[in-house]
PDB file of C-alpha atoms in Angstrom:
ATOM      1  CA  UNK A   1      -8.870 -18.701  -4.414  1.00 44.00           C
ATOM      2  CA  UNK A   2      -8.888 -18.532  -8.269  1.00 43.00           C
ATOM      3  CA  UNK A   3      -8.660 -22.245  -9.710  1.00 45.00           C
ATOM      4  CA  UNK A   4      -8.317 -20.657 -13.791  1.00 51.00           C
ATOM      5  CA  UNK A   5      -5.284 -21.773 -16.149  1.00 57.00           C
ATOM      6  CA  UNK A   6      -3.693 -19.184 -15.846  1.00 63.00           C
ATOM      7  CA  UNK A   7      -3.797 -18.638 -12.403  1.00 74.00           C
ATOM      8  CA  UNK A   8      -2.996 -22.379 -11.260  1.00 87.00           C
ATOM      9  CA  UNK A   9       0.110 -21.612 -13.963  1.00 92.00           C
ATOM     10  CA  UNK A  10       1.671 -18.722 -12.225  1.00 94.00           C
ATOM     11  CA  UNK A  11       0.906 -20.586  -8.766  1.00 95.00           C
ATOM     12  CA  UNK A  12       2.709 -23.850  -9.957  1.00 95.00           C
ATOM     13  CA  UNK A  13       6.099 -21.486 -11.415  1.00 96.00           C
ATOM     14  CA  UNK A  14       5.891 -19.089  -8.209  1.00 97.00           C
ATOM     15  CA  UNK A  15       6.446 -22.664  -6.124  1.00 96.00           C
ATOM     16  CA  UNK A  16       8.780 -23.549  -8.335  1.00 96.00           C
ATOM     17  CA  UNK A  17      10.934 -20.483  -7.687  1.00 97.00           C
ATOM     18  CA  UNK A  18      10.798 -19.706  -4.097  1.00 97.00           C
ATOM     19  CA  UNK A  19      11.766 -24.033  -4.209  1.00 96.00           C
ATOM     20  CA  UNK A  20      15.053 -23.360  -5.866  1.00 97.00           C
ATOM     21  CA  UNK A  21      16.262 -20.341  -3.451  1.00 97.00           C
ATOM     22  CA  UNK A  22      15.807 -21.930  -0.831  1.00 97.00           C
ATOM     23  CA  UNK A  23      16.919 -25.217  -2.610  1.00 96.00           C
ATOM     24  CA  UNK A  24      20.182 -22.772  -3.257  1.00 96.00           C
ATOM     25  CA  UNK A  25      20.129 -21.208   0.347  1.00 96.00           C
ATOM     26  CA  UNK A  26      19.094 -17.687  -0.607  1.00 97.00           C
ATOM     27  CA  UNK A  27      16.509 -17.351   1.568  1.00 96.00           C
ATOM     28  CA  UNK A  28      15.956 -19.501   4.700  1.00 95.00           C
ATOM     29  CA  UNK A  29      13.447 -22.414   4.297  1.00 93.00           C
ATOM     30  CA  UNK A  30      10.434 -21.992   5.642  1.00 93.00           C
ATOM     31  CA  UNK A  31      10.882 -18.007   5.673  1.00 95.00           C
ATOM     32  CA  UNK A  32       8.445 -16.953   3.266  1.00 97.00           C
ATOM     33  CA  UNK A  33       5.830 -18.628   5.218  1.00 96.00           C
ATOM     34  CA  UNK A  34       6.844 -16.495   8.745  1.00 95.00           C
ATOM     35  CA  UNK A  35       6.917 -13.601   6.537  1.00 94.00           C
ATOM     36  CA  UNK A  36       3.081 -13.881   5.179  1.00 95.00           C
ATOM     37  CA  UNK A  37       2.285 -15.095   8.666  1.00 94.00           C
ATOM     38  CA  UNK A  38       3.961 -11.976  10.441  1.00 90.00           C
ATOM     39  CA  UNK A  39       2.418  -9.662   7.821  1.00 89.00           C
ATOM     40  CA  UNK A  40      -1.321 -11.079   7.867  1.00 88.00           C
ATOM     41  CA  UNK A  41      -0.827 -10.797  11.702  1.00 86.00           C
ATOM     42  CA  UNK A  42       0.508  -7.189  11.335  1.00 80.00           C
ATOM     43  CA  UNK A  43      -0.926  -3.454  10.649  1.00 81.00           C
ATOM     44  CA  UNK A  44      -4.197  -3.345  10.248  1.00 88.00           C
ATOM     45  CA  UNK A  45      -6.622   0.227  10.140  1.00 93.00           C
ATOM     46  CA  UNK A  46      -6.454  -0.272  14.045  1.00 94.00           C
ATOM     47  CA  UNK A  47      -3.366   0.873  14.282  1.00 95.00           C
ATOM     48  CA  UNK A  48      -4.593   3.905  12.602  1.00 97.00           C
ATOM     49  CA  UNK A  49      -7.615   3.797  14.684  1.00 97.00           C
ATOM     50  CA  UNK A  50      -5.778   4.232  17.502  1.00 97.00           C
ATOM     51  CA  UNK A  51      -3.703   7.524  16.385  1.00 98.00           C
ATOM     52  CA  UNK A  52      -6.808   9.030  15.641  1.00 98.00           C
ATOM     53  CA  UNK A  53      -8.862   8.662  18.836  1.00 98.00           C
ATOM     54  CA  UNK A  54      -5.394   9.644  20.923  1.00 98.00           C
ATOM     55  CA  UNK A  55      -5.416  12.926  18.817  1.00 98.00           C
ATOM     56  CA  UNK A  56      -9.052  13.660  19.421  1.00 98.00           C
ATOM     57  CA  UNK A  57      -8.829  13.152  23.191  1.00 98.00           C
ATOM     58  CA  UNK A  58      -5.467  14.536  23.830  1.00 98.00           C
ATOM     59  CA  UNK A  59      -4.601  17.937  21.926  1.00 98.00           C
ATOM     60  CA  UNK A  60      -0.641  17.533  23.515  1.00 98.00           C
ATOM     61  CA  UNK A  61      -0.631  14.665  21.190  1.00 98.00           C
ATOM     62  CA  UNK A  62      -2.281  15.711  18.224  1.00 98.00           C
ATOM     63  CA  UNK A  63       0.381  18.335  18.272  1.00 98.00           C
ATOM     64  CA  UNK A  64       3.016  15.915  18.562  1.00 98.00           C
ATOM     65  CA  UNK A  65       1.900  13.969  15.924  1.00 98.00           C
ATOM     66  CA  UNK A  66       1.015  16.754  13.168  1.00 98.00           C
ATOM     67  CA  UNK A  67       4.750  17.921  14.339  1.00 98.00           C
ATOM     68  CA  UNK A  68       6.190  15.055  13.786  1.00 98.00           C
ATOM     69  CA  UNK A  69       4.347  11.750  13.309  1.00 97.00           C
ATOM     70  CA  UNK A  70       7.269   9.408  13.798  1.00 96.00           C
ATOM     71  CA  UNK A  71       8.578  10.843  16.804  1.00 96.00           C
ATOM     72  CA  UNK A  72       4.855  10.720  18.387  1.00 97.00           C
ATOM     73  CA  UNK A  73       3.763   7.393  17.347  1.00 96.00           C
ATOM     74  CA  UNK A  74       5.924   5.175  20.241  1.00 95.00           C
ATOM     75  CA  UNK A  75       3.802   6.652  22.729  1.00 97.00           C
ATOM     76  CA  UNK A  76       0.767   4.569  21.224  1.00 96.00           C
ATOM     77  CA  UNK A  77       2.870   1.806  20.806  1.00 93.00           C
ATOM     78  CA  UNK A  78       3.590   2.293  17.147  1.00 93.00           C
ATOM     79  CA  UNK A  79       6.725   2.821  14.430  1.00 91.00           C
ATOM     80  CA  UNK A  80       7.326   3.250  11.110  1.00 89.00           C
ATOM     81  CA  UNK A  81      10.464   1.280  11.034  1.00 80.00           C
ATOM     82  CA  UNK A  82       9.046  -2.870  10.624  1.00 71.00           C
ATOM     83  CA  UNK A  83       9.320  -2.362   7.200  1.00 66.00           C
ATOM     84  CA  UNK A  84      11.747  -2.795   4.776  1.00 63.00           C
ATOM     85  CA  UNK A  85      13.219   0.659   5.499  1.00 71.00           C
ATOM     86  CA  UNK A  86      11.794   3.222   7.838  1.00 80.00           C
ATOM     87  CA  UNK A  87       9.923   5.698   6.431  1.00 88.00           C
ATOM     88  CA  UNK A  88       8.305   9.041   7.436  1.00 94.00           C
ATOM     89  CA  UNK A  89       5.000   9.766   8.147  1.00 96.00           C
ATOM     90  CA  UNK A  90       3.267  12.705   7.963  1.00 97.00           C
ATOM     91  CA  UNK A  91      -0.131  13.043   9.362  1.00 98.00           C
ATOM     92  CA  UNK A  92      -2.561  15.788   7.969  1.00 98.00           C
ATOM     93  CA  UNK A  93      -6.026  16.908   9.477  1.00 98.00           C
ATOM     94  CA  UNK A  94      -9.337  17.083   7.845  1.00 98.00           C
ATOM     95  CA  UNK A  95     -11.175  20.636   9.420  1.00 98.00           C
ATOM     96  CA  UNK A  96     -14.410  22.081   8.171  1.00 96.00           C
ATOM     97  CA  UNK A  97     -12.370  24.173   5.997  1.00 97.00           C
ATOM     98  CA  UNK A  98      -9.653  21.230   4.145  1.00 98.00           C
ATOM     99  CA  UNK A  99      -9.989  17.522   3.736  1.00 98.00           C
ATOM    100  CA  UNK A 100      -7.106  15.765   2.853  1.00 98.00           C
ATOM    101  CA  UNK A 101      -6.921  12.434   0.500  1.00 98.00           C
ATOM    102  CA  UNK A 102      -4.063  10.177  -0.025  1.00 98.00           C
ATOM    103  CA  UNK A 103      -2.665   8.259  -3.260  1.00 97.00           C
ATOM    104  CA  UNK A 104       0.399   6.830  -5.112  1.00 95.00           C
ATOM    105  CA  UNK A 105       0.386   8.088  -8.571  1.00 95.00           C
ATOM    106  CA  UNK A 106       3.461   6.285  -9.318  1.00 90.00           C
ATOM    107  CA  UNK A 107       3.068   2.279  -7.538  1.00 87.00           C
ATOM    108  CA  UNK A 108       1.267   1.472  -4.548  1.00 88.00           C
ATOM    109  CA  UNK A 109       3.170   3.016  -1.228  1.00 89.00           C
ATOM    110  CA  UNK A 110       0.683   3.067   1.646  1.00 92.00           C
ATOM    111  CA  UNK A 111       1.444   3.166   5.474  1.00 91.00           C
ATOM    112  CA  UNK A 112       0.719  -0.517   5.743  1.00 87.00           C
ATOM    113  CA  UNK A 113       2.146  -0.186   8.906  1.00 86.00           C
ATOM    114  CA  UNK A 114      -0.978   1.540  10.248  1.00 91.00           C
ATOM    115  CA  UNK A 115      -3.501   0.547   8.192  1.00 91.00           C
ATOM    116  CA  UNK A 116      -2.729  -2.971   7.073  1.00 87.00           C
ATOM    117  CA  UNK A 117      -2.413  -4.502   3.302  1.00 88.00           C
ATOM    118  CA  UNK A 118      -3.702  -1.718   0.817  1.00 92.00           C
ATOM    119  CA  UNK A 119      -7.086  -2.339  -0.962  1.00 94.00           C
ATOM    120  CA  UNK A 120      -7.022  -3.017  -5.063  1.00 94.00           C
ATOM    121  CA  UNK A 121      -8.476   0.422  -5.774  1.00 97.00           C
ATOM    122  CA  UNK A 122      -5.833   2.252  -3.945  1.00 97.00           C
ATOM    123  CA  UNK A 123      -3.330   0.535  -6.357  1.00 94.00           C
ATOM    124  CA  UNK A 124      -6.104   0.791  -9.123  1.00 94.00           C
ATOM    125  CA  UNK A 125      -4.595   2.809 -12.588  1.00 93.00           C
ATOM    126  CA  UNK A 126      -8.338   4.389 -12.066  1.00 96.00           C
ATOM    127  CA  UNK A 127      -7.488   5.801  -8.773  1.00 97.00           C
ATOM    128  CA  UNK A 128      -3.871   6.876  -8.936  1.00 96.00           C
ATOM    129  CA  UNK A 129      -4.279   8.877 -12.765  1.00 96.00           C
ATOM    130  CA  UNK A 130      -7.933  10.323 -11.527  1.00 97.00           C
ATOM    131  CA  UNK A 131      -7.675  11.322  -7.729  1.00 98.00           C
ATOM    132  CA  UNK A 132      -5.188  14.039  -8.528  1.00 97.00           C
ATOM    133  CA  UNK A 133      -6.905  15.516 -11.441  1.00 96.00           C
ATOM    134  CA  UNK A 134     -10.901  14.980 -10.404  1.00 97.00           C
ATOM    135  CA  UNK A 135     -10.305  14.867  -6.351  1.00 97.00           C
ATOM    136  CA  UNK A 136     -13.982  15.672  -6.132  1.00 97.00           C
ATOM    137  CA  UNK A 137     -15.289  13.217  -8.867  1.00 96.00           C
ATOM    138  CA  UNK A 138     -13.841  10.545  -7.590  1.00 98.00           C
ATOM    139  CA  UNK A 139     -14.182  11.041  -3.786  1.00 98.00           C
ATOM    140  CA  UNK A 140     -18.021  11.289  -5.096  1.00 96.00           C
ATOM    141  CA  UNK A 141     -17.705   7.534  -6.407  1.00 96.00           C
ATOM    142  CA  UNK A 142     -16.734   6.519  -2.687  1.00 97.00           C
ATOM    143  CA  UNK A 143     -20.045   8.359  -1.925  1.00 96.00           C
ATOM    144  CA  UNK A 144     -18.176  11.145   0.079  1.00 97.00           C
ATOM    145  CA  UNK A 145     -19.594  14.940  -1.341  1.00 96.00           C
ATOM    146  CA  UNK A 146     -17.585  17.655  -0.174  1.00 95.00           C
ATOM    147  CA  UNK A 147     -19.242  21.117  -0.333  1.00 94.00           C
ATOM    148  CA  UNK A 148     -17.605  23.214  -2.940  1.00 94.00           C
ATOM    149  CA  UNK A 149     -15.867  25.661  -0.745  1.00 95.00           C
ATOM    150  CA  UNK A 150     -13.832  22.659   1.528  1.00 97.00           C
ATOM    151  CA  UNK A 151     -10.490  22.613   0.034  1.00 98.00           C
ATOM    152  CA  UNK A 152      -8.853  19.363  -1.055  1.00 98.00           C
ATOM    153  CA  UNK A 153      -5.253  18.514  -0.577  1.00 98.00           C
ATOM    154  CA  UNK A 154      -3.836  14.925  -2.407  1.00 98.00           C
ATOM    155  CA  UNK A 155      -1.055  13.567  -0.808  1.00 98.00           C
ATOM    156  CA  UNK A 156       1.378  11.766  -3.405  1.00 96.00           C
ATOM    157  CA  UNK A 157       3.180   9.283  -1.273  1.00 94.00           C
ATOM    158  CA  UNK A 158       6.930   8.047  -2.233  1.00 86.00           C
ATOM    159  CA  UNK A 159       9.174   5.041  -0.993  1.00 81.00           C
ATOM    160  CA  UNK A 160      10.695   7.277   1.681  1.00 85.00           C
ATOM    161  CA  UNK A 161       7.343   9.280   2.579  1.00 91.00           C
ATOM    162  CA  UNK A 162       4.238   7.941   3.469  1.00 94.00           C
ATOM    163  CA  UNK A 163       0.722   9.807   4.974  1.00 97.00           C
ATOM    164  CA  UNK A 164      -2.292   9.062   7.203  1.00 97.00           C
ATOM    165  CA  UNK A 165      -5.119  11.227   7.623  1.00 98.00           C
ATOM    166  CA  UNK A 166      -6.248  12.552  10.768  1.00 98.00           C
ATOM    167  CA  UNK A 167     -10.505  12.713  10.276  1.00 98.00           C
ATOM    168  CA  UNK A 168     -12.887  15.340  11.731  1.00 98.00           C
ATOM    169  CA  UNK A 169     -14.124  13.551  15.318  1.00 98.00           C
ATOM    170  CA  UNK A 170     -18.046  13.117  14.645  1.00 98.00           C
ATOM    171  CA  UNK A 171     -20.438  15.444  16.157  1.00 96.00           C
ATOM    172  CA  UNK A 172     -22.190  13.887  19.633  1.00 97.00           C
ATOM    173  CA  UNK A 173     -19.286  11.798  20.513  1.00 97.00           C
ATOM    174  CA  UNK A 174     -18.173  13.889  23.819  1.00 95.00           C
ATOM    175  CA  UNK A 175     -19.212  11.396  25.940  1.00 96.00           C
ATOM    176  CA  UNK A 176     -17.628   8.095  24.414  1.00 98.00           C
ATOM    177  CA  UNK A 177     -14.268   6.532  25.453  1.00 98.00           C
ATOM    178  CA  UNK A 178     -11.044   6.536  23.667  1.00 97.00           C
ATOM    179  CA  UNK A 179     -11.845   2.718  22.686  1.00 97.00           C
ATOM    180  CA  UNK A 180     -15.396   3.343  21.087  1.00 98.00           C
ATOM    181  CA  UNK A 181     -13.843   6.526  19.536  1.00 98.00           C
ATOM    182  CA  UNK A 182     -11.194   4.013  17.575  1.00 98.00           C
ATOM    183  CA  UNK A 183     -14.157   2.188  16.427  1.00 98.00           C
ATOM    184  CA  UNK A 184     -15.516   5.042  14.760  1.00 98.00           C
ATOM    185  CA  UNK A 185     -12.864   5.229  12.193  1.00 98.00           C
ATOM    186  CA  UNK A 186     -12.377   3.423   9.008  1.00 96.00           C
ATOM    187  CA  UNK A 187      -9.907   2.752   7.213  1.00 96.00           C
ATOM    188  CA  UNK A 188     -11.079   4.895   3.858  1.00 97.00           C
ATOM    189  CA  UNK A 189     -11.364   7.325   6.313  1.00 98.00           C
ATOM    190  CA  UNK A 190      -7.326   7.112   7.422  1.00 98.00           C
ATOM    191  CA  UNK A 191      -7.309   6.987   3.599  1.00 98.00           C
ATOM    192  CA  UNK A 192      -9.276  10.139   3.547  1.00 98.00           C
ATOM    193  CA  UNK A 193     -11.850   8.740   0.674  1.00 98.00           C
ATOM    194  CA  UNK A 194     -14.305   9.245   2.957  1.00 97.00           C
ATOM    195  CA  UNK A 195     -15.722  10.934   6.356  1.00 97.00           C
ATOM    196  CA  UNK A 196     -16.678  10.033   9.595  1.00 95.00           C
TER     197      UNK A 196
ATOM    198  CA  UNK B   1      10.910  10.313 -19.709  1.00 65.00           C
ATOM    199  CA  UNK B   2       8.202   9.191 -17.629  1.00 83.00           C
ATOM    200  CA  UNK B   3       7.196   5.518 -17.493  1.00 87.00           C
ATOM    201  CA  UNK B   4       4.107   3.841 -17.912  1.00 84.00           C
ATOM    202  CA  UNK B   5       3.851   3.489 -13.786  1.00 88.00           C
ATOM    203  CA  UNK B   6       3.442   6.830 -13.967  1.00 88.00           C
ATOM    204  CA  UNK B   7       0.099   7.718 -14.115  1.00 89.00           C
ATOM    205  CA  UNK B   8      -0.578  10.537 -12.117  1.00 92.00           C
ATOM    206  CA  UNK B   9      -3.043  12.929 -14.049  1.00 91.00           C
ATOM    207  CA  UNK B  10      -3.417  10.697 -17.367  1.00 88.00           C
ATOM    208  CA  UNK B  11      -7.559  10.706 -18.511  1.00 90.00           C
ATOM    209  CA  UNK B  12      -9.039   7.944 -20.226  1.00 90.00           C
ATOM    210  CA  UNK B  13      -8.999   5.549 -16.706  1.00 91.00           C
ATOM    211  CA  UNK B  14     -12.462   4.277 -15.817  1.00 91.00           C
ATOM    212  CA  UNK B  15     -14.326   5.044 -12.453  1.00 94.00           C
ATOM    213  CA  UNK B  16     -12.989   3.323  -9.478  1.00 94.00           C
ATOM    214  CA  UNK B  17     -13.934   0.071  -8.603  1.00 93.00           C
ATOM    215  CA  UNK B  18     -14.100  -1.209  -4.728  1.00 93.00           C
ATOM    216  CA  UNK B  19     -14.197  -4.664  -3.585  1.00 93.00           C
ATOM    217  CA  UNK B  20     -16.235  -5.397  -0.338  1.00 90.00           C
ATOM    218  CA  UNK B  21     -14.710  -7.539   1.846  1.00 88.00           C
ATOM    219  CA  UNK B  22     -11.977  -7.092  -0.261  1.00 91.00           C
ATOM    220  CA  UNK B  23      -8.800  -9.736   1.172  1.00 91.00           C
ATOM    221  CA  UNK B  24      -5.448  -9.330   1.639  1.00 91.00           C
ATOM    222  CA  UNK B  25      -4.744 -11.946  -0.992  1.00 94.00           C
ATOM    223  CA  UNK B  26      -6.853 -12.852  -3.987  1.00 94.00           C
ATOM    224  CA  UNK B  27      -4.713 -16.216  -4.077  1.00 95.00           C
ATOM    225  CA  UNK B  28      -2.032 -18.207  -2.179  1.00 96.00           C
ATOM    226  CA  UNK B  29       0.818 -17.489  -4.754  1.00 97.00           C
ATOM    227  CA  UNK B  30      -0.028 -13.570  -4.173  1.00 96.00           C
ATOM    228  CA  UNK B  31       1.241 -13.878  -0.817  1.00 96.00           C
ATOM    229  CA  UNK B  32       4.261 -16.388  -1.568  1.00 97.00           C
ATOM    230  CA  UNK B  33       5.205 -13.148  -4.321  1.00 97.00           C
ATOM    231  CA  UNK B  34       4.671 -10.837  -1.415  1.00 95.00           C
ATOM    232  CA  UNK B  35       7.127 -12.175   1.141  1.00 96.00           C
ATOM    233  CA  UNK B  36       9.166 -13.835  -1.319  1.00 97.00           C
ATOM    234  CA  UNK B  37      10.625 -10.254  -2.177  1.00 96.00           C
ATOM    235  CA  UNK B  38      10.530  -9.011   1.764  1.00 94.00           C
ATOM    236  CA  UNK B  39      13.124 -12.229   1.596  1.00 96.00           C
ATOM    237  CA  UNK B  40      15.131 -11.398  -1.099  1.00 97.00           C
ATOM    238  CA  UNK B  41      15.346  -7.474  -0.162  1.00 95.00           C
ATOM    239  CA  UNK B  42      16.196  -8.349   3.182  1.00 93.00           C
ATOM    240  CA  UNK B  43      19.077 -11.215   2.466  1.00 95.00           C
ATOM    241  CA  UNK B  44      20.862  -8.127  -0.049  1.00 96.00           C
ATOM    242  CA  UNK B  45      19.698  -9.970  -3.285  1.00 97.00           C
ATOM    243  CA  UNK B  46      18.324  -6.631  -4.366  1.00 97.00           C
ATOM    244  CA  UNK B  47      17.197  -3.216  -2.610  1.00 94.00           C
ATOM    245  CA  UNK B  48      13.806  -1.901  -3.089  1.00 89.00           C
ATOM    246  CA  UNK B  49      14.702   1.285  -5.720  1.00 91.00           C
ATOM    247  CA  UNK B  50      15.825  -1.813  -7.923  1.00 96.00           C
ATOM    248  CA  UNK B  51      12.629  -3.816  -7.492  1.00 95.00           C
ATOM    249  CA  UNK B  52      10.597  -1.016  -8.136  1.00 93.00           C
ATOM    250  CA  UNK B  53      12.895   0.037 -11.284  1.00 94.00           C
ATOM    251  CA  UNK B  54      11.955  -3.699 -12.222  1.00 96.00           C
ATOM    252  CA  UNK B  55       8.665  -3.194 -12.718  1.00 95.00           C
ATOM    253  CA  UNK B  56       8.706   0.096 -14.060  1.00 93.00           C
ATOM    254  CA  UNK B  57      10.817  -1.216 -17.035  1.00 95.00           C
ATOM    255  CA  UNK B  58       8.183  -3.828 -18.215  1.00 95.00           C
ATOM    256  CA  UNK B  59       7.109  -3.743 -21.569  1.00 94.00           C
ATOM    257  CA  UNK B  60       4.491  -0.855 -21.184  1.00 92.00           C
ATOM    258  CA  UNK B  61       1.303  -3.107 -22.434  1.00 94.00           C
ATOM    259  CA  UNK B  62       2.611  -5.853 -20.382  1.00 94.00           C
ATOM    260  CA  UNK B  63       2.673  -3.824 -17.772  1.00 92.00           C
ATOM    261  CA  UNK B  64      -0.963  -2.718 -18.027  1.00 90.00           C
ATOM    262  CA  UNK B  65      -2.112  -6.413 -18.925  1.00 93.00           C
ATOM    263  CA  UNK B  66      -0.308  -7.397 -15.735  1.00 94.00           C
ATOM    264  CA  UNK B  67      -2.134  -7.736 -12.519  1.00 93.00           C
ATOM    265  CA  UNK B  68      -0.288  -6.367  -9.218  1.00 94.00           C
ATOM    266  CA  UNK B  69       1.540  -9.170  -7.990  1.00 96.00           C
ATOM    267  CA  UNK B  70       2.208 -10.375 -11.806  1.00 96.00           C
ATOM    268  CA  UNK B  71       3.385  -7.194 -11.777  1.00 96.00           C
ATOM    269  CA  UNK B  72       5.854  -8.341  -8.884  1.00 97.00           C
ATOM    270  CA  UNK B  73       6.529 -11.758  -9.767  1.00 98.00           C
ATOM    271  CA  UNK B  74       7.639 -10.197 -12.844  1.00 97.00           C
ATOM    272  CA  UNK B  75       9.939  -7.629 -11.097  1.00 98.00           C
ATOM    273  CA  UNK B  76      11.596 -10.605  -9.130  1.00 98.00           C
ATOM    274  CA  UNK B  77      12.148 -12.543 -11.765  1.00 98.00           C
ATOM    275  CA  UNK B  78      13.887 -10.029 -13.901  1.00 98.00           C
ATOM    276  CA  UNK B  79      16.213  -9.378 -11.045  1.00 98.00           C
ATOM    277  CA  UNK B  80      17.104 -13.017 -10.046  1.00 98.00           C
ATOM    278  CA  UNK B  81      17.956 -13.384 -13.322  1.00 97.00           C
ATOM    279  CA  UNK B  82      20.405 -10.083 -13.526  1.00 98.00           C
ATOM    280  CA  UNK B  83      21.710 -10.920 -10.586  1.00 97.00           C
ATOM    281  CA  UNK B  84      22.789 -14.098 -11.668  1.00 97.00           C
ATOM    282  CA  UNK B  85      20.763 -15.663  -8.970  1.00 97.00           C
ATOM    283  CA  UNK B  86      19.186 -18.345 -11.516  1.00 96.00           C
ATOM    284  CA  UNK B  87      19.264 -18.208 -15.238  1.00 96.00           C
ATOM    285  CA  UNK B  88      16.075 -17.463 -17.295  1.00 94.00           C
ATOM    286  CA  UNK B  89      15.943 -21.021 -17.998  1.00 94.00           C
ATOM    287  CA  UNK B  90      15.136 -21.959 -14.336  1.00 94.00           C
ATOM    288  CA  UNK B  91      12.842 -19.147 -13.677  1.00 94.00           C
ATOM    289  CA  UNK B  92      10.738 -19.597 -17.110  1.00 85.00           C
ATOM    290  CA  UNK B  93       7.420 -20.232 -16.992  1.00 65.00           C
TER     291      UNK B  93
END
């Protein structure tokens, strides 16, 4: 935790407001501490994880889910609706032929959902102006190289719409469960910044 | 007339910079901002296509000065304020 000026400022004035709504009765004492609670306790790439090894063991459900994702994800135990507002999800698969990378060019949405609180670089000016433009540039500063005739697909996410990549299942894994499959993926990897 | 969120294909942004280990909060307040506007969304104070509309309308260099949950604090401020929640006074810094 930052201990600066101009940090401790901000700290000592965000206090100070959540103080007088509740002080007012706006929001419910002691709420804002359940919400970081519930959220820090919430989504995490796991969640994502989890998709991903159902799709690569079961091909009825990777069906379901690049149908439609929302409609598939209750049978892992997972929605899109503990948010704010539901919102859609549409799930798109990396092949030998396409790889598929997600961004918000205009904020920060992100299936947090399934993957858990966003990392700065994904709400990084750097990221959202330059993924659309230089796809292969910048997946290259993540380390990931795509050969030249893979085609990339960005996925802009909105308010309403948000995406989660479905990775290419690693060569030599035939034997492993669905459990050590989930531990295989990462979360750039749901993010689609890099492979398997 | 795009906004200065709005950054989809503009050059002249550096590489991309990743934090190891990177938390979910760089600082305590971070999170209070975070829920603080799950709260207020939720009780009707505002709806998210107005908190979002709050932030785009910064100042455009503020904006870019502003870190991400500045950024929010910012956005909730502004609102409380139009909303007649609290007056400017009581949510100045």
């Amino acid at each position: 935790m930052s201990s600066d000026h101009g940090s401790s400022a901000i700290s000592e004035r965000v206090r100070r407001v959540e103080a007088l709504l509740e002080q007012r009765g706006v929001i419910a004492a002691g709420e804002v501490d359940r919400r970081i609670e519930e959220f820090l306790a919430g989504g995490s790439p796991a969640n994502g994880a989890r998709i991903v090894a159902r799709a690569w063991v079961d091909d009825g459900f990777r069906d379901r889910l690049l149908a439609d994702a929302n409609a598939a994800l209750p049978e892992v135990g997972l929605s899109m609706a503990g948010g704010i507002q539901e919102q859609r999800l549409k799930v798109v698969a990396n092949s030998a032929t396409e790889h598929h990378v997600l961004v918000c060019t205009l904020c920060s949405c992100y299936p947090i959902a399934l993957l858990g609180p966003s990392p700065s670089w994904y709400k990084s000016e750097a990221y959202r102006s330059r993924v659309v433009r230089d796809p292969r540039g910048v997946l290259a500063e993540f380390g990931t190289t795509l050969p030249d005739d893979v085609r990339i697909s960005v996925w802009d996410a909105s308010a309403e719409s948000r995406y989660m990549v479905l990775p290419v299942r690693p060569a030599g894994t035939g034997s492993l469960s669905e459990t050590e499959l989930a531990a295989l993926v990462t979360r750039n990897g749901l993010i689609g910044t890099a492979l398997l | 007339m795009s906004r200065i969120n709005d950054v989809g294909g503009v050059v002249g942004f550096p590489a991309v910079v990743q934090e190891p280990d990177e938390p979910p909060f760089h600082a305590d307040w971070e999170a209070h901002v975070f829920a603080l506007n799950g709260a207020l969304i939720k009780a009707g104070v505002y709806n998210l296509d107005e908190f979002r509309d709050a932030q785009e309308r910064m100042d455009p260099q503020a904006h870019l000065a502003a870190s991400y949950y500045e950024r929010w604090f910012t956005a909730i401020t502004t609102l409380l304020a139009e909303k007649g929640v609290a007056t400017p006074a009581e949510l100045g810094g």
